[in-house]
Amino acid sequence: MPLNRIGWEEFRRLDAKAKAAYFAEDGRLFHVLLAQQFDRARLEDLGALATRIRFIAKSDEGRRFLKGLLDARRAMLYFTQPSTRTFLSFCAACQILGLTIGEVRDPATSSEYKGESPEDSVRTFSSYFDLIVMRSQIAGLAERMAWVLSNAGRPIPLINAGSGRDQHPTQALLDVYTLQRSFENLGGIDGKCIVFVGDLLRGRTVRSLAVLLTNYGGLRLRFVAPEPLQISPDVCETLASRGVAFETGGDMESAIRDADAIYMTRIQDEWDAREGDSARIDISRYCLEHRHLQMIKPTAVIMHPLPRRKEIAVEIDGDPRAVYWRQMRNGMWIRAALIAAIFGRDGDIRGYDG
Ligand code: NCD
């Protein structure tokens, strides 16, 4: 159902699941804003599409085919919050499919500096581009902008590339894709034990990934964090309401022994109420060191959305269970799959027989 069927105030008050009904058009993805809009079938389709793109991109002929799919389209990357991987992987995903890219990364170089509202900026982008990918430090801003676009003269899709502390749906997609690939020969994601470690309160990647994981059965999730940074009650409520077994607290060393996946995160001190607040929290027991490798299962995977600080020792990088660099590259493939699906070119990719 298009997002121009509902007023902003009414839409804003809906819960995430109800909002998600407005992000697809005729069953096809349009806006990508919340993890709640992805069901299991969609996650499996996108993963399969990403894998197909990955294989097609191995040959010159395949790369030319992919590049021809959206070469008449343009994407605007509007990233006013710092980003390396998300920005570059969206650039690369657009380039794989042939889209031309425009970017604003610093509002000081745009008319926002002259007092233009983000609403007017986004409307402006929509007159030149066919897709907006946006990252902002304001929670919920991407939803507001998607609503503005759908109600403006030229509705174009908007992808949320990280909004404040609340959501990072495309990171969660690449995390699920990494889990799908890691457990391909181990019975899939169902039934696995996944341990999250670090700043679980302010890490939006964990929030979005926890929502996506409610699509799987028999999971055991464990959230290990310093008490002030423990996962927030709204995530626990979502998990409980979907029947997902989870535990909070406890110590990292005992939790990782049982884990099929260990998802490490950094302390998000940019959100500190007062400078230095996080520095007072002892995180030494929430860091993975080389000596921990002997405690974890031979089939376990170590993940991280990156950037990292000290929470994963660099000496761990060479261990075959450390998949965070592969996880990062998976972001490019799943984002290419997502954009192809939004523009309805997924069928051409599936049908390609080169
Ligand atoms: C994450 C983010 O921006 O939320 N980074 C990313 O997109 N890969 C995680 C973080 O900044 O810690």
Short mmCIF file of C-alpha atoms and ligand atoms in Angstrom, two decimals:
data_model
loop_
_atom_site.label_atom_id
_atom_site.label_comp_id
_atom_site.label_asym_id
_atom_site.label_seq_id
_atom_site.Cartn_x
_atom_site.Cartn_y
_atom_site.Cartn_z
CA MET A 1 0.00 0.00 0.00
CA PRO A 2 1.56 3.36 -0.97
CA LEU A 3 2.55 5.72 1.82
CA ASN A 4 0.43 8.54 0.40
CA ARG A 5 -2.73 6.81 1.68
CA ILE A 6 -2.16 7.93 5.25
CA GLY A 7 -1.52 11.23 7.04
CA TRP A 8 1.80 11.73 8.81
CA GLU A 9 0.41 11.89 12.36
CA GLU A 10 -1.65 8.75 11.91
CA PHE A 11 1.29 6.92 10.31
CA ARG A 12 3.73 8.05 13.02
CA ARG A 13 1.58 6.50 15.73
CA LEU A 14 1.43 3.03 14.12
CA ASP A 15 3.63 0.25 15.44
CA ALA A 16 6.52 -0.91 13.26
CA LYS A 17 4.68 -3.92 11.85
CA ALA A 18 1.68 -1.81 10.83
CA LYS A 19 3.97 0.82 9.29
CA ALA A 20 5.69 -1.85 7.21
CA ALA A 21 2.47 -2.43 5.22
CA TYR A 22 3.04 0.98 3.63
CA PHE A 23 6.56 0.25 2.39
CA ALA A 24 5.71 -2.22 -0.36
CA GLU A 25 3.83 -1.53 -3.56
CA ASP A 26 2.03 -4.42 -5.31
CA GLY A 27 4.07 -6.86 -3.20
CA ARG A 28 7.35 -5.31 -4.34
CA LEU A 29 9.74 -3.52 -1.97
CA PHE A 30 9.62 0.25 -2.30
CA HIS A 31 10.89 2.11 0.77
CA VAL A 32 13.30 0.17 3.01
CA LEU A 33 13.04 1.67 6.48
CA LEU A 34 12.56 -0.91 9.21
CA ALA A 35 13.71 -4.45 9.91
CA GLN A 36 10.06 -5.29 10.69
CA GLN A 37 9.18 -5.15 6.99
CA PHE A 38 11.16 -8.32 6.15
CA ASP A 39 9.63 -11.75 6.53
CA ARG A 40 11.43 -15.02 6.10
CA ALA A 41 10.45 -15.52 2.46
CA ARG A 42 11.80 -12.06 1.61
CA LEU A 43 15.06 -12.74 3.51
CA GLU A 44 15.54 -16.00 1.65
CA ASP A 45 14.76 -14.44 -1.74
CA LEU A 46 17.18 -11.57 -1.15
CA GLY A 47 19.93 -13.92 0.03
CA ALA A 48 19.49 -16.12 -3.06
CA LEU A 49 19.49 -13.03 -5.30
CA ALA A 50 22.68 -11.71 -3.67
CA THR A 51 24.37 -15.07 -4.24
CA ARG A 52 23.22 -15.06 -7.88
CA ILE A 53 24.67 -11.56 -8.38
CA ARG A 54 27.91 -12.65 -6.72
CA PHE A 55 28.29 -15.51 -9.18
CA ILE A 56 27.27 -13.53 -12.25
CA ALA A 57 29.82 -10.83 -11.30
CA LYS A 58 32.68 -13.34 -11.61
CA SER A 59 32.89 -12.94 -15.41
CA ASP A 60 33.35 -9.82 -17.57
CA GLU A 61 30.26 -10.74 -19.52
CA GLY A 62 28.29 -11.12 -16.29
CA ARG A 63 29.54 -7.80 -14.97
CA ARG A 64 28.46 -6.12 -18.21
CA PHE A 65 25.02 -7.72 -17.95
CA LEU A 66 24.60 -6.49 -14.35
CA LYS A 67 25.80 -3.00 -15.27
CA GLY A 68 23.18 -2.75 -17.98
CA LEU A 69 20.28 -3.47 -15.61
CA LEU A 70 19.88 0.00 -14.10
CA ASP A 71 22.17 2.17 -16.20
CA ALA A 72 19.41 4.68 -16.86
CA ARG A 73 18.82 5.25 -13.11
CA ARG A 74 20.44 7.63 -10.64
CA ALA A 75 20.87 7.26 -6.88
CA MET A 76 21.46 9.98 -4.30
CA LEU A 77 23.55 9.01 -1.27
CA TYR A 78 22.61 11.46 1.47
CA PHE A 79 24.89 10.58 4.41
CA THR A 80 25.04 13.31 7.03
CA GLN A 81 26.38 10.95 9.70
CA PRO A 82 29.86 9.39 9.48
CA SER A 83 30.12 6.21 7.44
CA THR A 84 32.79 4.24 5.60
CA ARG A 85 31.46 0.76 4.86
CA THR A 86 27.78 1.51 4.43
CA PHE A 87 28.50 4.45 2.14
CA LEU A 88 31.10 2.64 0.04
CA SER A 89 29.14 -0.58 -0.21
CA PHE A 90 26.08 1.33 -1.42
CA CYS A 91 28.33 3.10 -3.98
CA ALA A 92 29.72 -0.25 -5.11
CA ALA A 93 26.25 -1.86 -5.20
CA CYS A 94 24.96 0.99 -7.38
CA GLN A 95 27.99 0.70 -9.66
CA ILE A 96 27.50 -3.06 -10.06
CA LEU A 97 23.98 -2.38 -11.37
CA GLY A 98 25.04 0.62 -13.47
CA LEU A 99 23.31 3.37 -11.46
CA THR A 100 24.94 6.80 -11.54
CA ILE A 101 25.59 8.24 -8.08
CA GLY A 102 25.29 11.69 -6.52
CA GLU A 103 26.22 12.41 -2.92
CA VAL A 104 25.87 14.83 -0.03
CA ARG A 105 27.93 13.83 3.01
CA ASP A 106 28.35 17.12 4.77
CA PRO A 107 25.32 19.39 5.26
CA ALA A 108 27.79 22.31 5.42
CA THR A 109 28.24 21.92 1.65
CA SER A 110 24.51 21.85 0.90
CA SER A 111 21.67 24.35 1.25
CA GLU A 112 20.87 22.93 4.71
CA TYR A 113 23.65 25.26 5.74
CA LYS A 114 21.51 28.15 4.48
CA GLY A 115 18.64 26.95 6.64
CA GLU A 116 16.88 24.58 4.23
CA SER A 117 14.93 21.84 6.03
CA PRO A 118 15.85 18.19 5.40
CA GLU A 119 12.30 17.83 3.98
CA ASP A 120 13.04 20.41 1.27
CA SER A 121 16.48 18.89 0.60
CA VAL A 122 14.97 15.46 0.10
CA ARG A 123 12.27 16.85 -2.21
CA THR A 124 15.05 18.51 -4.18
CA PHE A 125 16.97 15.23 -4.52
CA SER A 126 13.82 13.55 -5.76
CA SER A 127 13.64 15.85 -8.75
CA TYR A 128 17.08 14.73 -9.96
CA PHE A 129 17.36 11.14 -8.75
CA ASP A 130 15.43 7.85 -8.80
CA LEU A 131 16.50 6.52 -5.38
CA ILE A 132 17.63 8.09 -2.12
CA VAL A 133 19.83 6.24 0.35
CA MET A 134 20.07 8.17 3.59
CA ARG A 135 21.92 8.00 6.90
CA SER A 136 21.13 10.40 9.68
CA GLN A 137 21.75 10.66 13.37
CA ILE A 138 18.09 11.51 13.92
CA ALA A 139 16.00 8.46 14.84
CA GLY A 140 12.91 8.18 12.65
CA LEU A 141 14.01 10.85 10.15
CA ALA A 142 14.20 8.33 7.30
CA GLU A 143 10.52 7.43 7.90
CA ARG A 144 9.51 11.06 7.85
CA MET A 145 11.44 11.62 4.61
CA ALA A 146 9.91 8.56 2.97
CA TRP A 147 6.47 9.91 3.85
CA VAL A 148 7.41 13.33 2.43
CA LEU A 149 8.62 11.69 -0.81
CA SER A 150 5.51 9.57 -1.19
CA ASN A 151 3.35 12.63 -0.72
CA ALA A 152 5.42 14.93 -2.94
CA GLY A 153 5.05 15.22 -6.68
CA ARG A 154 7.63 12.61 -7.56
CA PRO A 155 7.58 9.60 -5.23
CA ILE A 156 10.84 7.69 -5.32
CA PRO A 157 12.06 4.91 -3.01
CA LEU A 158 14.14 5.70 0.06
CA ILE A 159 16.51 3.29 1.81
CA ASN A 160 17.41 3.84 5.47
CA ALA A 161 21.18 3.38 5.80
CA GLY A 162 21.15 3.97 9.56
CA SER A 163 18.88 6.26 11.54
CA GLY A 164 19.99 7.45 14.97
CA ARG A 165 20.05 4.75 17.60
CA ASP A 166 16.94 3.02 16.33
CA GLN A 167 17.41 1.14 13.07
CA HIS A 168 19.94 -0.05 10.52
CA PRO A 169 17.90 -2.46 8.41
CA THR A 170 20.38 -3.01 5.58
CA GLN A 171 23.15 -3.88 8.07
CA ALA A 172 20.77 -6.45 9.53
CA LEU A 173 20.17 -7.82 6.02
CA LEU A 174 23.87 -8.32 5.45
CA ASP A 175 24.21 -9.88 8.90
CA VAL A 176 21.44 -12.37 8.10
CA TYR A 177 23.00 -13.05 4.70
CA THR A 178 26.31 -13.78 6.47
CA LEU A 179 24.54 -16.15 8.86
CA GLN A 180 22.73 -17.83 5.95
CA ARG A 181 26.06 -18.41 4.18
CA SER A 182 27.92 -19.45 7.33
CA PHE A 183 25.32 -22.07 8.29
CA GLU A 184 24.52 -23.23 4.75
CA ASN A 185 25.89 -26.71 5.45
CA LEU A 186 25.01 -26.70 9.13
CA GLY A 187 21.23 -26.78 8.87
CA GLY A 188 20.65 -23.05 8.36
CA ILE A 189 19.96 -20.35 10.94
CA ASP A 190 17.14 -22.18 12.77
CA GLY A 191 18.08 -23.56 16.17
CA LYS A 192 21.36 -21.67 16.47
CA CYS A 193 22.73 -19.95 19.55
CA ILE A 194 23.72 -16.34 18.87
CA VAL A 195 25.57 -14.28 21.46
CA PHE A 196 25.64 -10.47 21.25
CA VAL A 197 28.37 -8.63 23.13
CA GLY A 198 29.13 -4.95 23.77
CA ASP A 199 27.03 -1.81 23.63
CA LEU A 200 23.66 -3.41 23.01
CA LEU A 201 21.67 -0.41 24.20
CA ARG A 202 22.86 2.07 21.63
CA GLY A 203 23.97 -0.24 18.82
CA ARG A 204 21.27 0.02 16.16
CA THR A 205 22.67 -2.94 14.23
CA VAL A 206 21.83 -5.31 17.09
CA ARG A 207 18.34 -3.85 17.42
CA SER A 208 17.57 -4.40 13.73
CA LEU A 209 19.22 -7.84 13.60
CA ALA A 210 17.26 -9.05 16.64
CA VAL A 211 14.05 -8.15 14.79
CA LEU A 212 15.09 -10.05 11.66
CA LEU A 213 16.00 -13.10 13.73
CA THR A 214 12.40 -13.39 14.94
CA ASN A 215 11.76 -14.92 11.49
CA TYR A 216 13.70 -18.05 12.48
CA GLY A 217 12.74 -20.97 14.71
CA GLY A 218 14.34 -22.54 17.77
CA LEU A 219 16.94 -19.80 18.21
CA ARG A 220 18.64 -19.02 21.50
CA LEU A 221 19.84 -15.45 21.79
CA ARG A 222 22.06 -14.20 24.56
CA PHE A 223 22.83 -10.55 25.27
CA VAL A 224 26.03 -9.97 27.22
CA ALA A 225 26.81 -6.36 28.07
CA PRO A 226 27.91 -4.07 30.89
CA GLU A 227 24.71 -3.38 32.84
CA PRO A 228 24.26 0.27 31.73
CA LEU A 229 24.56 -0.79 28.06
CA GLN A 230 22.28 -3.83 28.16
CA ILE A 231 19.70 -4.43 25.38
CA SER A 232 16.62 -2.28 25.82
CA PRO A 233 13.23 -3.61 27.01
CA ASP A 234 11.48 -2.91 23.68
CA VAL A 235 13.75 -5.43 21.91
CA CYS A 236 13.10 -7.99 24.68
CA GLU A 237 9.36 -7.44 24.28
CA THR A 238 9.57 -7.99 20.52
CA LEU A 239 11.51 -11.21 21.03
CA ALA A 240 9.15 -12.46 23.74
CA SER A 241 6.05 -11.67 21.67
CA ARG A 242 7.47 -13.72 18.77
CA GLY A 243 8.41 -16.64 21.05
CA VAL A 244 12.18 -16.28 20.66
CA ALA A 245 14.18 -17.70 23.60
CA PHE A 246 16.66 -15.20 24.98
CA GLU A 247 18.73 -14.43 28.07
CA THR A 248 20.34 -11.21 29.17
CA GLY A 249 23.41 -10.79 31.36
CA GLY A 250 26.01 -13.26 32.45
CA ASP A 251 29.61 -13.45 31.57
CA MET A 252 31.10 -13.46 28.08
CA GLU A 253 33.51 -16.33 28.63
CA SER A 254 30.79 -18.78 29.54
CA ALA A 255 28.36 -17.48 26.86
CA ILE A 256 30.77 -17.87 23.93
CA ARG A 257 31.46 -21.56 24.61
CA ASP A 258 27.98 -22.44 23.54
CA ALA A 259 27.68 -19.95 20.66
CA ASP A 260 27.22 -20.70 16.97
CA ALA A 261 27.68 -17.00 16.21
CA ILE A 262 29.30 -14.31 18.34
CA TYR A 263 28.28 -10.78 17.35
CA MET A 264 30.71 -8.25 18.82
CA THR A 265 30.01 -4.49 18.90
CA ARG A 266 31.90 -1.37 19.88
CA ILE A 267 30.95 1.09 22.62
CA GLN A 268 28.89 3.81 20.93
CA ASP A 269 30.28 6.71 22.95
CA GLU A 270 29.09 9.32 20.46
CA TRP A 271 25.72 8.97 22.24
CA ASP A 272 27.08 9.68 25.74
CA ALA A 273 24.96 12.19 27.67
CA ARG A 274 28.15 13.69 29.08
CA GLU A 275 31.56 13.35 27.49
CA GLY A 276 33.52 10.53 29.08
CA ASP A 277 30.50 8.63 30.49
CA SER A 278 31.32 5.44 28.57
CA ALA A 279 34.99 5.67 29.45
CA ARG A 280 34.01 5.04 33.07
CA ILE A 281 32.50 1.65 32.15
CA ASP A 282 34.87 -1.30 32.44
CA ILE A 283 34.60 -3.17 29.14
CA SER A 284 37.62 -5.43 29.58
CA ARG A 285 35.35 -8.45 30.13
CA TYR A 286 33.54 -7.72 26.84
CA CYS A 287 36.55 -7.99 24.54
CA LEU A 288 37.48 -11.04 22.51
CA GLU A 289 41.13 -11.99 22.84
CA HIS A 290 43.23 -14.62 21.12
CA ARG A 291 43.03 -16.93 24.16
CA HIS A 292 39.23 -17.09 23.73
CA LEU A 293 39.56 -18.86 20.37
CA GLN A 294 40.24 -22.19 22.07
CA MET A 295 37.00 -21.87 24.03
CA ILE A 296 34.67 -21.49 21.06
CA LYS A 297 33.21 -24.14 18.80
CA PRO A 298 35.19 -25.08 15.68
CA THR A 299 32.12 -24.20 13.57
CA ALA A 300 31.30 -20.92 15.32
CA VAL A 301 31.54 -17.59 13.48
CA ILE A 302 32.74 -14.29 14.90
CA MET A 303 30.93 -11.27 13.45
CA HIS A 304 31.18 -7.49 13.88
CA PRO A 305 29.38 -4.70 12.00
CA LEU A 306 32.64 -2.67 12.15
CA PRO A 307 34.25 -0.27 12.85
CA ARG A 308 36.00 -2.03 15.71
CA ARG A 309 38.12 -0.72 18.48
CA LYS A 310 39.58 -3.09 21.07
CA GLU A 311 36.67 -5.50 21.33
CA ILE A 312 38.23 -7.95 18.86
CA ALA A 313 41.99 -8.38 19.04
CA VAL A 314 43.62 -8.02 15.61
CA GLU A 315 45.33 -11.41 16.14
CA ILE A 316 41.89 -13.01 15.75
CA ASP A 317 41.55 -11.78 12.13
CA GLY A 318 43.48 -14.73 10.70
CA ASP A 319 41.26 -17.36 12.34
CA PRO A 320 38.87 -18.98 9.83
CA ARG A 321 36.00 -18.33 12.26
CA ALA A 322 36.51 -14.57 12.01
CA VAL A 323 34.05 -13.66 9.27
CA TYR A 324 33.74 -9.90 9.75
CA TRP A 325 35.66 -8.97 6.60
CA ARG A 326 33.54 -11.35 4.55
CA GLN A 327 30.46 -9.98 6.34
CA MET A 328 31.44 -6.49 5.15
CA ARG A 329 31.74 -7.63 1.52
CA ASN A 330 28.39 -9.40 1.83
CA GLY A 331 26.98 -5.91 2.41
CA MET A 332 27.77 -4.96 -1.16
CA TRP A 333 26.04 -8.04 -2.60
CA ILE A 334 22.91 -7.84 -0.47
CA ARG A 335 22.56 -4.09 -1.14
CA ALA A 336 22.87 -4.76 -4.88
CA ALA A 337 20.16 -7.44 -4.50
CA LEU A 338 17.96 -5.02 -2.57
CA ILE A 339 18.26 -2.25 -5.18
CA ALA A 340 17.65 -4.70 -8.02
CA ALA A 341 14.51 -5.94 -6.24
CA ILE A 342 13.24 -2.39 -5.60
CA PHE A 343 13.51 -1.61 -9.32
CA GLY A 344 11.98 -4.95 -10.34
CA ARG A 345 15.12 -6.31 -12.05
CA ASP A 346 15.37 -9.40 -9.82
CA GLY A 347 13.60 -11.56 -12.42
CA ASP A 348 16.22 -10.67 -15.07
CA ILE A 349 19.00 -11.67 -12.67
CA ARG A 350 17.35 -14.99 -11.85
CA GLY A 351 16.79 -15.66 -15.56
CA TYR A 352 20.35 -14.84 -16.64
CA ASP A 353 22.02 -17.96 -17.99
CA GLY A 354 25.52 -16.75 -18.87
C1 NCD B 1 27.46 0.52 12.42
C2 NCD B 1 26.55 1.72 12.48
O1 NCD B 1 26.81 2.73 11.82
O2 NCD B 1 25.57 1.62 13.19
N1 NCD B 1 28.40 0.60 11.38
C3 NCD B 1 28.06 0.15 10.14
O3 NCD B 1 27.15 0.65 9.52
N2 NCD B 1 28.73 -0.92 9.68
C4 NCD B 1 28.07 0.13 13.70
C5 NCD B 1 28.87 1.13 14.47
O4 NCD B 1 29.02 2.28 14.09
O5 NCD B 1 29.37 0.72 15.52
#
